[in-house]
Coordinates of C-alpha atoms and ligand atoms in Angstrom, one line a residue:
X1 CA -16.5 114.8 49.8
X2 CA -13.5 112.8 48.4
X3 CA -14.0 109.6 46.2
X4 CA -13.8 106.3 47.9
X5 CA -12.7 102.8 46.8
X6 CA -13.6 99.3 47.8
X7 CA -10.5 97.1 48.2
X8 CA -10.6 93.3 48.7
X9 CA -9.2 92.6 52.2
X10 CA -6.7 90.0 51.0
X11 CA -5.2 92.4 48.4
X12 CA -5.0 95.2 51.0
X13 CA -3.3 92.7 53.4
X14 CA -0.7 91.9 50.7
X15 CA -0.1 95.7 50.1
X16 CA 0.4 96.4 53.9
X17 CA 2.7 93.5 54.3
X18 CA 4.8 94.6 51.3
X19 CA 5.0 98.2 52.7
X20 CA 6.5 97.0 56.0
X21 CA 8.8 94.5 54.3
X22 CA 10.2 97.4 52.3
X23 CA 10.5 99.5 55.4
X24 CA 12.7 96.8 57.0
X25 CA 10.3 94.7 59.1
X26 CA 10.7 90.9 59.3
X27 CA 8.2 88.7 57.5
X28 CA 6.5 87.9 60.8
X29 CA 6.2 91.6 61.9
X30 CA 4.9 92.7 58.5
X31 CA 2.3 89.9 58.7
X32 CA 1.2 90.8 62.2
X33 CA 0.9 94.5 61.3
X34 CA -1.1 93.7 58.2
X35 CA -3.3 91.2 60.1
X36 CA -4.1 93.9 62.7
X37 CA -4.7 96.9 60.5
X38 CA -6.9 95.0 57.9
X39 CA -8.8 93.4 60.7
X40 CA -9.5 96.8 62.2
X41 CA -10.9 98.0 58.9
X42 CA -12.9 94.8 58.5
X43 CA -14.4 95.4 62.0
X44 CA -15.5 98.9 60.8
X45 CA -12.9 100.8 62.9
X46 CA -11.3 102.7 60.0
X47 CA -9.8 105.0 62.5
X48 CA -7.4 102.2 63.5
X49 CA -7.0 100.4 60.2
X50 CA -4.6 100.9 57.2
X51 CA -5.1 104.7 57.5
X52 CA -2.6 104.5 60.4
X53 CA 0.3 103.6 58.0
X54 CA 1.3 107.1 57.1
X55 CA 1.5 108.0 60.8
X56 CA 3.6 104.9 61.6
X57 CA 5.9 105.7 58.7
X58 CA 6.4 109.2 60.0
X59 CA 7.1 107.8 63.5
X60 CA 9.7 105.4 62.0
X61 CA 11.3 108.3 60.1
X62 CA 11.4 110.5 63.2
X63 CA 13.2 107.7 65.1
X64 CA 10.3 106.8 67.5
X65 CA 8.9 103.5 66.1
X66 CA 11.6 100.8 66.3
X67 CA 11.3 97.8 63.9
X68 CA 11.8 94.1 64.8
X69 CA 11.5 94.5 68.5
X70 CA 10.0 91.9 70.9
X71 CA 8.7 92.8 74.3
X72 CA 10.9 91.5 77.1
X73 CA 9.8 90.2 80.5
X74 CA 11.1 92.7 83.1
X75 CA 9.3 91.2 86.1
X76 CA 7.8 87.7 86.6
X77 CA 5.6 87.5 89.7
X78 CA 3.7 84.4 88.7
X79 CA 0.2 85.5 88.0
X80 CA 1.4 89.0 87.2
X81 CA 4.0 89.7 84.5
X82 CA 5.4 93.0 83.3
X83 CA 6.8 93.5 79.8
X84 CA 8.8 96.3 78.2
X85 CA 7.9 96.9 74.6
X86 CA 11.1 98.8 73.5
X87 CA 9.1 101.2 71.3
X88 CA 8.5 98.4 68.9
X89 CA 5.4 97.8 66.8
X90 CA 2.4 97.4 69.2
X91 CA 1.0 94.8 66.8
X92 CA 3.9 92.6 67.8
X93 CA 4.3 93.7 71.5
X94 CA 0.6 93.3 72.3
X95 CA 0.3 90.0 70.4
X96 CA 3.2 88.5 72.3
X97 CA 2.1 90.0 75.6
X98 CA -1.4 88.4 75.2
X99 CA 0.2 85.0 74.3
X100 CA 2.2 85.1 77.5
X101 CA -0.8 86.2 79.6
X102 CA -3.0 83.5 78.1
X103 CA -0.3 80.8 79.0
X104 CA -0.3 82.1 82.6
X105 CA -4.1 82.2 82.8
X106 CA -4.3 78.7 81.5
X107 CA -2.1 77.5 84.3
X108 CA -3.4 79.7 87.1
X109 CA -7.0 80.7 86.3
X110 CA -6.1 84.4 86.1
X111 CA -3.2 86.5 85.0
X112 CA -2.4 90.2 84.7
X113 CA -0.1 91.6 82.1
X114 CA 1.5 95.0 82.3
X115 CA 2.9 96.1 78.9
X116 CA 4.6 99.5 78.7
X117 CA 6.7 101.4 76.1
X118 CA 4.9 99.8 73.2
X119 CA 4.3 101.8 70.0
X120 CA 0.6 102.1 69.1
X121 CA -1.3 98.9 69.8
X122 CA -4.2 100.0 67.6
X123 CA -7.6 98.5 68.1
X124 CA -7.7 97.0 71.6
X125 CA -10.6 94.7 70.6
X126 CA -8.1 92.7 68.6
X127 CA -6.2 91.8 71.7
X128 CA -9.3 90.9 73.6
X129 CA -10.4 88.7 70.7
X130 CA -7.0 86.9 71.0
X131 CA -7.9 86.2 74.6
X132 CA -11.5 85.1 73.8
X133 CA -10.3 82.8 71.0
X134 CA -8.3 81.0 73.6
X135 CA -11.5 80.8 75.8
X136 CA -10.8 83.6 78.2
X137 CA -12.6 86.7 79.5
X138 CA -10.3 89.8 79.5
X139 CA -10.3 93.4 80.6
X140 CA -7.9 96.0 79.2
X141 CA -7.0 99.4 80.6
X142 CA -4.9 101.5 78.1
X143 CA -3.3 104.9 78.2
X144 CA -1.7 106.9 75.4
X145 CA 1.6 107.9 76.9
X146 CA 2.4 111.6 76.8
X147 CA 0.1 112.5 73.9
X148 CA -2.7 114.7 75.3
X149 CA -5.8 115.2 73.2
X150 CA -8.7 115.1 75.6
X151 CA -9.8 117.8 78.0
X152 CA -10.9 116.9 81.5
X153 CA -14.6 117.3 82.5
X154 CA -15.0 121.0 83.3
X155 CA -11.6 121.7 81.7
X156 CA -10.8 123.5 78.4
X157 CA -7.5 122.1 77.0
X158 CA -5.9 118.7 76.2
X159 CA -4.5 116.9 79.2
X160 CA -4.6 113.1 78.4
X161 CA -5.1 110.6 75.6
X162 CA -8.1 108.9 74.2
X163 CA -7.4 106.1 76.7
X164 CA -9.5 103.1 75.6
X165 CA -11.2 100.5 77.8
X166 CA -12.1 97.1 76.5
X167 CA -13.7 93.9 77.9
X168 CA -14.7 90.6 76.2
X169 CA -16.8 87.6 77.1
X170 CA -16.7 84.5 74.9
X171 CA -20.0 82.9 74.1
X172 CA -20.6 79.3 73.3
X173 CA -22.5 79.5 70.0
X174 CA -21.9 83.1 69.0
X175 CA -19.2 85.7 68.5
X176 CA -17.9 87.1 71.8
X177 CA -19.5 90.1 73.5
X178 CA -17.0 92.9 73.1
X179 CA -16.9 96.3 74.6
X180 CA -14.1 98.3 73.0
X181 CA -14.1 102.1 72.9
X182 CA -12.1 105.2 73.5
X183 CA -13.0 107.2 76.6
X184 CA -13.2 110.3 74.4
X185 CA -16.6 110.9 72.8
X186 CA -15.0 109.9 69.5
X187 CA -11.6 108.3 68.8
X188 CA -8.9 110.7 67.5
X189 CA -8.7 108.6 64.3
X190 CA -12.3 109.2 63.6
X191 CA -11.5 113.0 63.4
X192 CA -8.8 112.0 60.8
X193 CA -11.2 110.0 58.8
X194 CA -13.8 112.8 58.9
X195 CA -11.1 115.4 58.0
X196 CA -9.9 113.3 55.1
X197 CA -13.4 112.9 53.8
X198 CA -14.1 116.7 54.2
X199 CA -16.9 116.0 56.7
X200 CA -17.9 117.6 60.0
X201 CA -18.2 115.6 63.2
X202 CA -21.4 115.5 65.3
X203 CA -21.8 118.3 67.9
X204 CA -20.6 117.6 71.5
X205 CA -17.3 115.9 70.8
X206 CA -14.8 118.7 70.1
X207 CA -13.7 122.1 71.5
X208 CA -11.4 124.6 69.8
X209 CA -8.3 126.1 71.2
X210 CA -10.4 128.7 73.1
X211 CA -12.4 125.9 74.7
X212 CA -15.5 126.6 72.5
X213 CA -17.6 123.8 71.1
X214 CA -16.9 123.0 67.4
X215 CA -17.8 120.3 64.8
X216 CA -14.6 121.0 62.7
X217 CA -12.3 117.9 62.8
X218 CA -9.4 120.1 61.6
X219 CA -8.9 121.5 65.1
X220 CA -7.3 118.1 65.9
X221 CA -5.0 118.2 62.9
X222 CA -3.8 121.8 62.5
X223 CA -2.5 124.4 65.0
X224 CA -3.9 126.0 67.0
X225 CA -5.1 122.7 68.4
X226 CA -8.4 122.1 70.1
X227 CA -9.4 119.1 72.2
X228 CA -11.6 116.1 72.2
X229 CA -14.2 115.8 75.0
X230 CA -14.6 112.7 77.2
X231 CA -17.8 110.7 76.6
X232 CA -20.6 110.8 79.1
X233 CA -19.5 114.0 81.0
X234 CA -17.9 113.2 84.4
X235 CA -18.3 109.4 83.9
X236 CA -16.2 109.2 80.8
X237 CA -13.6 111.5 82.4
X238 CA -13.4 109.3 85.5
X239 CA -13.0 106.1 83.4
X240 CA -10.3 107.8 81.3
X241 CA -8.5 108.7 84.5
X242 CA -8.6 105.1 85.7
X243 CA -7.3 103.9 82.2
X244 CA -4.4 106.4 82.6
X245 CA -3.5 105.2 86.1
X246 CA -4.2 101.5 85.7
X247 CA -2.9 101.4 82.1
X248 CA 0.0 103.8 82.4
X249 CA 1.2 103.7 86.1
X250 CA 0.3 100.2 87.3
X251 CA 1.8 98.6 84.1
X252 CA 5.2 100.1 85.0
X253 CA 4.8 102.7 82.2
X254 CA 4.4 106.5 82.2
X255 CA 1.3 108.7 82.6
X256 CA 0.8 112.0 80.8
X257 CA 2.3 115.1 82.5
X258 CA 4.9 117.8 81.8
X259 CA 7.8 115.4 82.0
X260 CA 6.4 112.9 79.5
X261 CA 4.9 115.0 76.7
X262 CA 5.8 113.7 73.3
X263 CA 6.7 116.2 70.6
X264 CA 5.3 114.3 67.6
X265 CA 1.7 113.4 66.9
X266 CA 2.9 110.4 65.0
X267 CA 4.8 108.9 67.9
X268 CA 1.9 107.1 69.6
X269 CA 3.0 105.0 72.6
X270 CA 0.6 102.9 74.6
X271 CA 0.7 101.2 77.9
X272 CA -1.9 98.5 78.7
X273 CA -2.8 96.5 81.8
X274 CA -4.7 93.4 80.9
X275 CA -6.5 91.0 83.2
X276 CA -7.1 87.6 81.7
X277 CA -9.5 85.2 83.4
X278 CA -10.5 81.6 82.7
X279 CA -14.3 81.6 83.0
X280 CA -14.2 77.9 83.8
X281 CA -12.4 78.7 87.1
X282 CA -15.7 80.1 88.5
X283 CA -18.4 77.9 90.0
X284 CA -20.9 79.0 87.4
X285 CA -22.2 76.1 85.4
X286 CA -25.1 78.2 84.0
X287 CA -22.9 81.1 83.0
X288 CA -23.6 80.8 79.3
X289 CA -27.3 80.3 79.7
X290 CA -27.5 83.3 82.0
X291 CA -25.6 85.4 79.6
X292 CA -27.9 84.4 76.6
X293 CA -31.0 84.8 78.7
X294 CA -30.0 88.4 79.4
X295 CA -29.1 89.2 75.8
X296 CA -32.3 87.7 74.5
X297 CA -34.3 89.7 77.2
X298 CA -32.7 93.1 76.2
X299 CA -33.3 92.4 72.5
X300 CA -37.0 92.0 73.2
X301 CA -37.3 95.7 74.2
X302 CA -39.6 97.4 71.6
X303 CA -37.3 99.2 69.2
X304 CA -37.5 103.0 69.6
X305 CA -36.6 103.9 66.0
X306 CA -35.2 102.4 62.8
X307 CA -32.0 101.1 64.3
X308 CA -32.0 97.5 65.7
X309 CA -31.0 96.7 69.3
X310 CA -27.6 95.3 69.2
X311 CA -25.3 93.7 71.8
X312 CA -21.7 94.9 72.2
X313 CA -19.5 93.4 69.5
X314 CA -22.4 92.9 67.1
X315 CA -21.7 96.1 65.2
X316 CA -18.1 94.9 64.4
X317 CA -19.4 91.4 63.4
X318 CA -21.9 92.9 61.0
X319 CA -19.1 95.1 59.4
X320 CA -16.9 92.0 59.0
X321 CA -19.6 90.1 57.1
X322 CA -20.4 93.1 54.9
X323 CA -16.8 94.1 54.2
X324 CA -15.5 90.5 53.6
X325 CA -18.0 90.4 50.7
X326 CA -17.9 94.0 49.4
X327 CA -14.3 95.0 50.2
X328 CA -12.9 97.6 52.5
X329 CA -14.0 101.2 51.8
X330 CA -11.2 103.7 51.7
X331 CA -11.4 107.4 50.8
X332 CA -9.0 108.6 48.1
X333 CA -7.1 111.0 50.5
X334 CA -6.3 108.1 52.8
X335 CA -5.4 105.9 49.9
X336 CA -3.0 108.5 48.4
X337 CA -1.4 109.0 51.9
X338 CA -0.8 105.2 52.2
X339 CA 0.7 105.1 48.7
X340 CA 3.0 108.0 49.6
X341 CA 4.0 106.0 52.7
X342 CA 4.8 103.0 50.5
X343 CA 7.1 105.1 48.3
X344 CA 8.8 106.4 51.5
X345 CA 9.3 102.7 52.6
X346 CA 11.2 102.2 49.3
X347 CA 8.5 100.5 47.1
X348 CA 9.2 101.0 43.4
X349 CA 6.7 102.8 41.2
X350 CA 6.3 99.6 39.2
X351 CA 5.3 97.5 42.3
X352 CA 3.2 100.3 43.6
X353 CA 1.3 100.6 40.3
X354 CA 0.3 96.9 40.6
X355 CA -1.2 97.6 44.1
X356 CA -2.8 100.9 42.9
X357 CA -4.7 99.0 40.3
X358 CA -6.6 97.3 43.2
X359 CA -8.3 100.6 44.2
X360 CA -11.5 101.0 42.1
Ligands
NAD1 P1 -17.0 103.2 69.1 O1 -17.6 104.5 69.6 O2 -17.3 102.9 67.7 O3 -17.6 102.1 70.0 C1 -17.4 100.8 69.7 C2 -18.0 99.9 70.8 O4 -19.4 100.1 70.9 C3 -17.8 98.4 70.5 O5 -17.7 97.7 71.6 C4 -19.2 98.1 69.7 O6 -19.5 96.8 69.7 C5 -20.1 98.9 70.6 N1 -21.3 99.3 69.9 C6 -21.4 99.9 68.7 N2 -22.7 100.1 68.4 C7 -23.4 99.5 69.4 C8 -24.8 99.3 69.6 N3 -25.8 99.8 68.8 N4 -25.2 98.7 70.7 C9 -24.3 98.2 71.6 N5 -22.9 98.3 71.4 C10 -22.6 99.0 70.3 O7 -15.4 103.1 69.3 P2 -14.4 104.3 69.4 O8 -14.4 105.0 70.7 O9 -14.5 105.1 68.2 O10 -13.0 103.4 69.3 C11 -12.6 102.9 68.1 C12 -11.4 102.0 68.3 O11 -10.3 102.8 68.6 C13 -11.5 100.9 69.3 O12 -11.2 99.7 68.7 C14 -10.4 101.3 70.4 O13 -9.8 100.2 71.0 C15 -9.5 102.1 69.5 N6 -8.7 103.1 70.3 C16 -7.3 102.8 70.4 C17 -6.5 103.7 71.0 C18 -5.1 103.5 71.2 O14 -4.4 104.3 71.7 N7 -4.6 102.3 70.8 C19 -7.1 104.9 71.6 C20 -8.4 105.1 71.4 C21 -9.2 104.2 70.7

């Protein structure tokens, strides 16, 4: 297993911002990318945190990721808007798409936002949290355009992406309830994290290029490639299909098939259909009390083992509290890959040395 460091979140944020400034991003874009990636690590989703930087840098190098783009409104149907992301940073495209959707939902009670041709939008919970911070409930269907990694239920090779689904419910006196996961048994990035750490993944999540079960994360990173499996047998596969169609087709984007396959693993493009709802538009004066009564009720179930009963979103909140105090853990392989990306962006050895001193 490789060594790991604990890096203070504010220092990591400065480093990420500096990397993208060197690469050519505006100050605002660099900040939004740093906000998102560091927040993903703080939430415990290292698969979607700063470890994505080398892949983004490769995508930029290969001409896929476009810097300093803003999504444009291609159709305005009142409560439904469609935005084109122009292959720009998803951290900008999704942020601005949510801003526009929130404005519509504030006026109309409900809004739907189709966002397509955005570079990787990362941890979807971040966009749901943006909606919840404004007081809204939201649902997000996402596909990963043209980058197959997951085998269909009863299939044996990769046909679609890890297509996340996400939903959020703001609570009055607590952090929002947040469901946010890939429809594959594990997110692709978690195989990268395991691979970088020299660890195996648990059984049941991966098959090799022959369709045989394996626990070796390398099958997702070196040819001949294997596949991830959907979570929950036919149920996860069915939800993944709906994320592909509602996220990829309904949004005005593309789904995964022969004509849309992308040649590079670093060129990750997402489409997302988001529904944003003002909870106050319902005639539900006891909504919060009913929600709390349920959560309290489930938590009273006798614990079956050592792990506590949690509600969706609690895991992320616990990570935030711990990592805010203790720093963000990063394995040395990921750290070296990020430093190599910083050099590629044009950071001098002197400036890099100052940031490298942060890893301990
Ligand atoms: P995961 O398996 O870690 O599941 C996370 C979800 O489970 C959260 O809602 C969390 O609160 C909940 N949870 C965790 N423990 C719980 C417990 N004990 N009780 C109740 N709920 C609990 O997530 P994942 O599938 O590894 O996905 C990781 C991240 O990757 C997500 O943020 C997702 O949005 C992102 N992702 C993005 C893309 C993309 O293309 N942009 C693709 C796939 C995944």
